[in-house]
Coordinates of C-alpha atoms in Angstrom, one line a residue:
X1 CA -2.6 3.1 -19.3
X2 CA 0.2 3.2 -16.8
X3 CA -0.3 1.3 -13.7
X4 CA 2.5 1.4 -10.4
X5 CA 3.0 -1.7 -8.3
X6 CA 1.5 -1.2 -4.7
X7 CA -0.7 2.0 -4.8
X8 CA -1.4 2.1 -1.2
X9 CA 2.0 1.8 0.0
X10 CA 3.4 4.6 -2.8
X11 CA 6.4 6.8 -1.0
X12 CA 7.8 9.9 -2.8
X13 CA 10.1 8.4 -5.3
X14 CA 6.9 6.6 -6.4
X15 CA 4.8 9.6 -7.0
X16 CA 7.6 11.3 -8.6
X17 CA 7.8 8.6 -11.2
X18 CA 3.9 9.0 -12.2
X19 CA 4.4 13.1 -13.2
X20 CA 5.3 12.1 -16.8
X21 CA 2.3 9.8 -17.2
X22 CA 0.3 11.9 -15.3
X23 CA 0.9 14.9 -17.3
X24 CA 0.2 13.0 -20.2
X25 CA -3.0 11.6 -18.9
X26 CA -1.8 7.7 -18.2
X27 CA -3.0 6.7 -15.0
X28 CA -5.1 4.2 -14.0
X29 CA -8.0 5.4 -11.9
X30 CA -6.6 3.8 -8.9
X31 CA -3.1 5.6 -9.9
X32 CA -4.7 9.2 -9.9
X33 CA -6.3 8.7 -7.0
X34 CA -3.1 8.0 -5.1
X35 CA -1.2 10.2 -6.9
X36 CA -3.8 13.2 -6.2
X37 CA -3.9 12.2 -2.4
X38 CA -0.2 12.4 -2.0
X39 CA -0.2 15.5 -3.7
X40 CA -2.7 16.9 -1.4
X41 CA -0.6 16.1 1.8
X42 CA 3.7 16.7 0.4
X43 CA 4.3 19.8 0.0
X44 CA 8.3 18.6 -1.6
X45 CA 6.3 16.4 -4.6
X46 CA 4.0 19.3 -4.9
X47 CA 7.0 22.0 -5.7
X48 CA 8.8 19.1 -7.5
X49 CA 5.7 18.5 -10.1
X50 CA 5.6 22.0 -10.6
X51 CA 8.8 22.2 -11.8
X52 CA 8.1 19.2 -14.0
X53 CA 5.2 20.7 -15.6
X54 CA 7.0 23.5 -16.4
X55 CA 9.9 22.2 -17.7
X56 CA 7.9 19.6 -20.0
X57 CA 5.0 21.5 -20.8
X58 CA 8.0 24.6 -22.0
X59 CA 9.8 21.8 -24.2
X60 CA 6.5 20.9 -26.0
X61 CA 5.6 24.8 -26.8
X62 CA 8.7 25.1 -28.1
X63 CA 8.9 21.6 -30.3
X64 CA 5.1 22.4 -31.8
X65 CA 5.8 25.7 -32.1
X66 CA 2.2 26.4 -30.9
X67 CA 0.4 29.7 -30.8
X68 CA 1.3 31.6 -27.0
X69 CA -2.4 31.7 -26.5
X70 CA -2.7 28.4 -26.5
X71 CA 0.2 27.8 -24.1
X72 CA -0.3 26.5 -20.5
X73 CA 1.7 26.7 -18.4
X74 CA -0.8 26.0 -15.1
X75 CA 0.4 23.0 -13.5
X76 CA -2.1 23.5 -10.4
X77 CA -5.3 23.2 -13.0
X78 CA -4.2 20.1 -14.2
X79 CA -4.3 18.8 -10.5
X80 CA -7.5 20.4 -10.4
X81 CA -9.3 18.8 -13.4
X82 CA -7.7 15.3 -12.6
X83 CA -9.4 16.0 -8.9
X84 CA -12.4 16.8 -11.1
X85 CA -12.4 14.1 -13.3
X86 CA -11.7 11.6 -10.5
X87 CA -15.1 12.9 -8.6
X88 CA -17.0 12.9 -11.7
X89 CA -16.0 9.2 -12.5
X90 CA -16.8 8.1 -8.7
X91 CA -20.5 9.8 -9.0
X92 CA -20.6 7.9 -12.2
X93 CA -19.7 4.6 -10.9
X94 CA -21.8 5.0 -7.6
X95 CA -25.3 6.1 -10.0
X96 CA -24.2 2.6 -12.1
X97 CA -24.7 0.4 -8.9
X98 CA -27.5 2.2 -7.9
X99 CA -29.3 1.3 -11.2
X100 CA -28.1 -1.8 -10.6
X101 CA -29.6 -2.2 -7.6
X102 CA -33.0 -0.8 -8.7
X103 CA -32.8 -3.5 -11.3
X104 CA -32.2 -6.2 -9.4
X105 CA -35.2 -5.4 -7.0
X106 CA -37.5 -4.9 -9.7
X107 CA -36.7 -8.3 -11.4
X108 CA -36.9 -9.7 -8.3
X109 CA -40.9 -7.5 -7.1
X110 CA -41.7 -9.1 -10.7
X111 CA -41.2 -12.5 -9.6

């Protein structure tokens, strides 16, 4: 999984490093969510990932040869499922300490 140096402090040139491995589904949690967040607020990564996507995501339909159908070309929904995915692993983490908390005070009731 890739990780970047300094997530809080990322500036463009950062971000722009992360496309690849975020397109390929690389990034740390903490990654994605920086990445994601910057996305959200720079309008010039924005239109620069979208030209990324395209370009890479064109060069791999043409080197598998893959069926059109099964072509996408949607950089947007791949910031929305990562947005998606991020949420989803949040909810997950937050029910985890919860239990973990109800645990812990029933260990401690028995007692």
């Amino acid at each position: 999984m890739f990780s970047a140096k300094g997530v809080d402090h990322m500036t463009c040139k950062d971000i722009q490093k992360l496309f690849i491995p975020f397109i390929d589904d690389k990034l740390s949690v903490s990654d994605l969510d920086a990445f994601l967040n910057h996305m959200n607020t720079c309008k010039e990564c924005r239109e620069e990932y979208d030209i990324y996507y395209t370009v890479i995501m064109g060069m791999r339909y043409l080197d598998e040869r893959q069926n059109i159908s099964e072509f996408k070309l949607d950089s947007a929904q791949k910031l929305r499922s990562a947005a998606d995915y991020l949420l989803k692993y949040r909810i997950l983490r937050l029910e985890k300490y919860i239990l973990l908390a109800v645990l812990c005070i029933g260990v401690v009731l028995l007692f």
